[in-house]
Short mmCIF file of C-alpha atoms in Angstrom, two decimals:
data_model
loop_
_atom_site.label_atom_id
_atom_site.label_comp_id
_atom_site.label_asym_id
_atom_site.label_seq_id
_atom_site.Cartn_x
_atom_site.Cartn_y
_atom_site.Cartn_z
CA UNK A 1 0.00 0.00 0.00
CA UNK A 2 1.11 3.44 -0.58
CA UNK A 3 1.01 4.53 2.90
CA UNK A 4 3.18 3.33 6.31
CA UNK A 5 0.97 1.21 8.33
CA UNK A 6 0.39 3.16 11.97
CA UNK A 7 1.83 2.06 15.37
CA UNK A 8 -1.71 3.44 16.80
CA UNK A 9 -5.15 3.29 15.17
CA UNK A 10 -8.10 4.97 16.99
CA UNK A 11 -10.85 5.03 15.30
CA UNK A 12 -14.22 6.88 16.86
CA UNK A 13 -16.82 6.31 14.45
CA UNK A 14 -18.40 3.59 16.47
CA UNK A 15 -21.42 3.69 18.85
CA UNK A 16 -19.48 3.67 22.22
CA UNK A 17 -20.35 5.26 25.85
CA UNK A 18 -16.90 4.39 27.19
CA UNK A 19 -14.10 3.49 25.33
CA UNK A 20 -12.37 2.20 22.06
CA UNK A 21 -9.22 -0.22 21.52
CA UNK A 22 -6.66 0.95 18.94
CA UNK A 23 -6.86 -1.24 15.82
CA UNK A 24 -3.56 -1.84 15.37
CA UNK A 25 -3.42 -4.36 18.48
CA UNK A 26 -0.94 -2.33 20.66
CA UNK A 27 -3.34 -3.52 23.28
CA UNK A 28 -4.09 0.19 24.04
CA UNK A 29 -7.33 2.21 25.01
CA UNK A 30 -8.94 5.41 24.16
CA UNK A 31 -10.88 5.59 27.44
CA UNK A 32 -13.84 8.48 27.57
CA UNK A 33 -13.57 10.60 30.61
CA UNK A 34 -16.86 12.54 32.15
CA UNK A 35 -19.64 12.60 29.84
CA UNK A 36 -17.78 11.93 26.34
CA UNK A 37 -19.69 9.43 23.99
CA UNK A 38 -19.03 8.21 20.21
CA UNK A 39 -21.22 7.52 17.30
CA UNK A 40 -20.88 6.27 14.04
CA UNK A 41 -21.59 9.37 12.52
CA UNK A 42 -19.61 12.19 14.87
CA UNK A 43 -16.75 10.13 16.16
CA UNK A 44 -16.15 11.08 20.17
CA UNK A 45 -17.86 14.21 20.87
CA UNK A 46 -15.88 16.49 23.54
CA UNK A 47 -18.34 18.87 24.26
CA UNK A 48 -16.61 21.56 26.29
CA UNK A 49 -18.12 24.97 25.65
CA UNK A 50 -16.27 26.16 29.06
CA UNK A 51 -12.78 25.78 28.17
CA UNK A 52 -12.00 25.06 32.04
CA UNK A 53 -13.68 21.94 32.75
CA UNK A 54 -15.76 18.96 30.99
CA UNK A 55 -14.92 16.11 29.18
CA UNK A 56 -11.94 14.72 27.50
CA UNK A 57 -10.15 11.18 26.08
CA UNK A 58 -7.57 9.52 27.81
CA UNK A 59 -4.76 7.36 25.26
CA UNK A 60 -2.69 4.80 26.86
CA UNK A 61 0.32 6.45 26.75
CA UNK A 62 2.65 5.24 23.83
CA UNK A 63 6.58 4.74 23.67
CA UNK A 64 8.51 6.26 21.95
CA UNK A 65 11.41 4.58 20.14
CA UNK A 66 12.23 7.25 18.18
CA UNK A 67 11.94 11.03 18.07
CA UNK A 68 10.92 10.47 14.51
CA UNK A 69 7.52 10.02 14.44
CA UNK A 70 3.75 11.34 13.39
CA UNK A 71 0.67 11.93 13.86
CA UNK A 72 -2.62 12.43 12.06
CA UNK A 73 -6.59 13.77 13.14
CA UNK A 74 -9.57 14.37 11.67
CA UNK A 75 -12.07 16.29 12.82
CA UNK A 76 -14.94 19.07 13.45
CA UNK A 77 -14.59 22.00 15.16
CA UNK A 78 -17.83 22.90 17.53
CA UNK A 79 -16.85 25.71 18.82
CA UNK A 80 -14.19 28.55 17.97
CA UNK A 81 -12.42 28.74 21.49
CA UNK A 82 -8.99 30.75 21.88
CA UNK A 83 -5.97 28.44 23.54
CA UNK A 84 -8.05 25.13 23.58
CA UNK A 85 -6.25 21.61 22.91
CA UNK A 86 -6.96 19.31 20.38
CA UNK A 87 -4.24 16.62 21.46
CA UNK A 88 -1.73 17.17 24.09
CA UNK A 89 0.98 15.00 25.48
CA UNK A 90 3.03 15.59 28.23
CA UNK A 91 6.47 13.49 29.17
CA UNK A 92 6.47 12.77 33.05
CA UNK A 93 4.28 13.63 35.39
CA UNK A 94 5.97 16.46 36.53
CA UNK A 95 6.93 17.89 33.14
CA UNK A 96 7.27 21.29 33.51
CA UNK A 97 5.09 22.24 30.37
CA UNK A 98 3.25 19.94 27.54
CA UNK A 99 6.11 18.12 24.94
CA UNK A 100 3.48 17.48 21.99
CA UNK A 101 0.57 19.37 21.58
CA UNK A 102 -2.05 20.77 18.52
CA UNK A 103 -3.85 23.39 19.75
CA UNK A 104 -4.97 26.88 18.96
CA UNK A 105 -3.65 30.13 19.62
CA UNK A 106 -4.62 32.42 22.73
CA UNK A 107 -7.14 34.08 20.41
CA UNK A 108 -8.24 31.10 18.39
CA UNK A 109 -7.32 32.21 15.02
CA UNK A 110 -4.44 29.74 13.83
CA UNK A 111 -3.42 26.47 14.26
CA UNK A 112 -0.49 25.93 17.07
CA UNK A 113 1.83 22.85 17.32
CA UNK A 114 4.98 22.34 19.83
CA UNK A 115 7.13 19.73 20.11
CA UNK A 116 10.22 18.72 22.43
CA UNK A 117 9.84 21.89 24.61
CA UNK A 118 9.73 24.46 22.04
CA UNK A 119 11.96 22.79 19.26
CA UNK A 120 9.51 22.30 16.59
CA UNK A 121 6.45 25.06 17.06
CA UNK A 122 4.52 25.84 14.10
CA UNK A 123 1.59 28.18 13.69
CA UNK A 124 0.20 28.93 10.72
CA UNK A 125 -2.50 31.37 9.55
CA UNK A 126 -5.57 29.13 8.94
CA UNK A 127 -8.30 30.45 11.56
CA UNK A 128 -10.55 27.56 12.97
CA UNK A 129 -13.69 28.29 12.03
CA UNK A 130 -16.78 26.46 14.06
CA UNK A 131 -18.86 23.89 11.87
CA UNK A 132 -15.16 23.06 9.97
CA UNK A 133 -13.85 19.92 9.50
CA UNK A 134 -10.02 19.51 9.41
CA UNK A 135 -7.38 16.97 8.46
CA UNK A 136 -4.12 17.79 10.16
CA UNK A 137 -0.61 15.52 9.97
CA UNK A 138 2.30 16.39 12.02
CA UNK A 139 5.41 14.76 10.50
CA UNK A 140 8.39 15.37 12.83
CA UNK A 141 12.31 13.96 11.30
CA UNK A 142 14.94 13.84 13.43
CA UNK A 143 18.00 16.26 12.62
CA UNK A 144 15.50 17.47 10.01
CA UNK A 145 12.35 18.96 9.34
CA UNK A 146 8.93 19.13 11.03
CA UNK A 147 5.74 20.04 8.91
CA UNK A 148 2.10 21.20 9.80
CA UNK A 149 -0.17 20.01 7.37
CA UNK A 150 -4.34 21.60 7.66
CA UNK A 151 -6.00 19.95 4.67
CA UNK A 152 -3.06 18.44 2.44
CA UNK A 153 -1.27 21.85 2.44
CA UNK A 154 1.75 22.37 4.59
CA UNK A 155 1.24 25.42 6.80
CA UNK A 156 4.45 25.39 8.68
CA UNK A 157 7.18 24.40 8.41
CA UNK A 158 10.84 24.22 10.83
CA UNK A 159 13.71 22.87 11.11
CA UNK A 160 15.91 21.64 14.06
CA UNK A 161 19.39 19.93 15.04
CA UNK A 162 19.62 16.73 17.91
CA UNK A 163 17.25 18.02 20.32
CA UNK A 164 16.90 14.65 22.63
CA UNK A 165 17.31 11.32 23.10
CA UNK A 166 15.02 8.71 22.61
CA UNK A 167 12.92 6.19 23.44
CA UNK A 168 11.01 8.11 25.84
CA UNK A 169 8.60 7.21 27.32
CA UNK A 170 5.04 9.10 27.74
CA UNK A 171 3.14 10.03 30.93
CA UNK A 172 -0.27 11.03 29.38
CA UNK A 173 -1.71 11.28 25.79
CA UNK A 174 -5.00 13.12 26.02
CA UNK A 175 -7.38 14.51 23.72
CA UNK A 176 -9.61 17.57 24.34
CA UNK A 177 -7.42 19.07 27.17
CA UNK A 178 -3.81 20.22 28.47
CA UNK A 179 -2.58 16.99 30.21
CA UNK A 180 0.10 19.18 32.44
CA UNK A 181 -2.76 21.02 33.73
CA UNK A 182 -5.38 19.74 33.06
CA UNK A 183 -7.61 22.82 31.40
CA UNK A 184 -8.08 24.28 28.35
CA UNK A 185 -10.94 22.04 27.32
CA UNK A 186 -11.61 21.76 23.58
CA UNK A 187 -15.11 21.50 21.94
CA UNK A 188 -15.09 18.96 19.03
CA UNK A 189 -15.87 16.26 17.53
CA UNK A 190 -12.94 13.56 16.29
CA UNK A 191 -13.37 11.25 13.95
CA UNK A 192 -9.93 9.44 14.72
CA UNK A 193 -6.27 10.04 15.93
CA UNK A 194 -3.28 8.06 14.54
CA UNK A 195 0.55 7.67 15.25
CA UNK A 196 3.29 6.64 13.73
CA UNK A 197 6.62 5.55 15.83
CA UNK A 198 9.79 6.41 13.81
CA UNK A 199 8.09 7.16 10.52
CA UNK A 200 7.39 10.81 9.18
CA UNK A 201 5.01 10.75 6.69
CA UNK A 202 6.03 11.89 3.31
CA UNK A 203 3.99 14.53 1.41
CA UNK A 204 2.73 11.53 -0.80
CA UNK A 205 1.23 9.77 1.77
CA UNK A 206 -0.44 12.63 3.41
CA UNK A 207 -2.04 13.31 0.47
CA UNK A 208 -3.15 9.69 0.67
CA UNK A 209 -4.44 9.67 3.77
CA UNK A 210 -6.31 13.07 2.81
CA UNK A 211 -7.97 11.44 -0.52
CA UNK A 212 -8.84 8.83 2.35
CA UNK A 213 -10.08 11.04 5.30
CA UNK A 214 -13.38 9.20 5.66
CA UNK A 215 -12.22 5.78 5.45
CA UNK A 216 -11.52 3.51 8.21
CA UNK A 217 -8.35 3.64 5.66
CA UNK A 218 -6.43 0.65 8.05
CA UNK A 219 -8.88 -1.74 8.74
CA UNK A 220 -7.97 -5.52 7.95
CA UNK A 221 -11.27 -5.72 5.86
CA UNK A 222 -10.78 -2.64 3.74
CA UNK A 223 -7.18 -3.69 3.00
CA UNK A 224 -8.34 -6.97 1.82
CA UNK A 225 -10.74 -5.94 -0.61
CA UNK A 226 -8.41 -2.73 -2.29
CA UNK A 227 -5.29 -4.70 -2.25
CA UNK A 228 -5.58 -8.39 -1.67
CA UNK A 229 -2.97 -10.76 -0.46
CA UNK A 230 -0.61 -8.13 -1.02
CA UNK A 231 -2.08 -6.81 2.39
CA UNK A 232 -1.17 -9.99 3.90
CA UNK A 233 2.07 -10.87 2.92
CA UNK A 234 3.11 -7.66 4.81
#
């Protein structure tokens, strides 16, 4: 296929009330904190019009083997808060701020994304707009480049020298709220969140994975029928 296979799959487009496993059999959970529910049709809905409390999605934390690595989400924005996390992921529990975060700004009009305390932060100027639905890829190389991509476009873009070591391992993964702190609730809906352990995704397979955005694209029956026994001689 023409696209890395994940480490993590989570897919919320399923009728659940308290949690989904990731597809990829890590043996992880996307557990749904307070009153945050899935459906086929919305994904999880974190419903937090109050950006200082409400509900939120816990990740088993993954390892990480390498600081190369990505991620990818899709998903609705509900409403158009300033400084409210999509995804945030913090390294110990007494990390002094979050290492890996999407959020947006402190006036909600761009797109924010740090990495490895400040090495790779990218803003851009695309202004969340409530009702939108966005595909966004962070693809992080180490000794390289890290790119921000809203919608199959690259919107930022850095560049940085050795800035740790690795594997590290992760305290909390969380989606909807700052893990460190535990505030700055989002409002959305998420259809799913993927990662990739020492892979960054190439601008060919973003675009992939864009074409594919409403596909459970990495599902053993939707491999088998687009590509066959090729899928399982991997």
């Amino acid at each position: 296929m023409s696209v890395t296979l994940p480490t993590h799959n989570y897919e919320f487009r399923v009728a659940e009330t308290t949690s989904v496993s990731d597809l990829m059999g890590s043996g992880g959970t996307a557990t749904y904190e307070g009153s945050a529910t899935s459906n086929t049709t919305d994904g999880v809905i974190v419903n937090n019009p109050n950006r200082n409390e409400g509900n939120y999605v816990n990740l088993t934390p993954p390892t990480i083997t390498d600081t190369t690595y990505s991620m990818e989400f899709y998903f609705t924005v509900v409403t158009d808060l300033g400084y409210h996390f999509f995804v945030d992921m913090i390294e110990t529990a007494s990390s002094s701020a979050s290492e890996w975060t999407l959020a947006t700004n402190n006036n909600g009009t761009q797109f924010w994304s740090k990495h490895f305390n400040d090495k790779f932060n990218m803003t851009n100027t695309t202004d969340p707009t409530a009702g939108t639905t966005y595909h966004a890829v962070i693809s992080i190389q180490k000794n390289g480049t890290g790119n921000l991509y809203i919608n199959n476009a690259v919107t930022s873009s850095v560049t940085s020298t050795e800035f740790t070591t690795s594997p590290l391992t992760v305290h909390a993964w969380e989606l909807g709220r700052r893990a460190k702190n535990n505030d700055f609730y989002g409002d959305f809906k998420m259809y799913y969140t993927r990662y990739w352990d020492n892979h960054a995704l190439t601008a060919t397979e973003v675009e992939t994975l864009y074409n594919n955005r409403t596909t459970n694209l990495f599902t053993f029956s939707y491999q088998r029928i687009h590509y066959g026994d090729v899928y399982l001689a991997q």
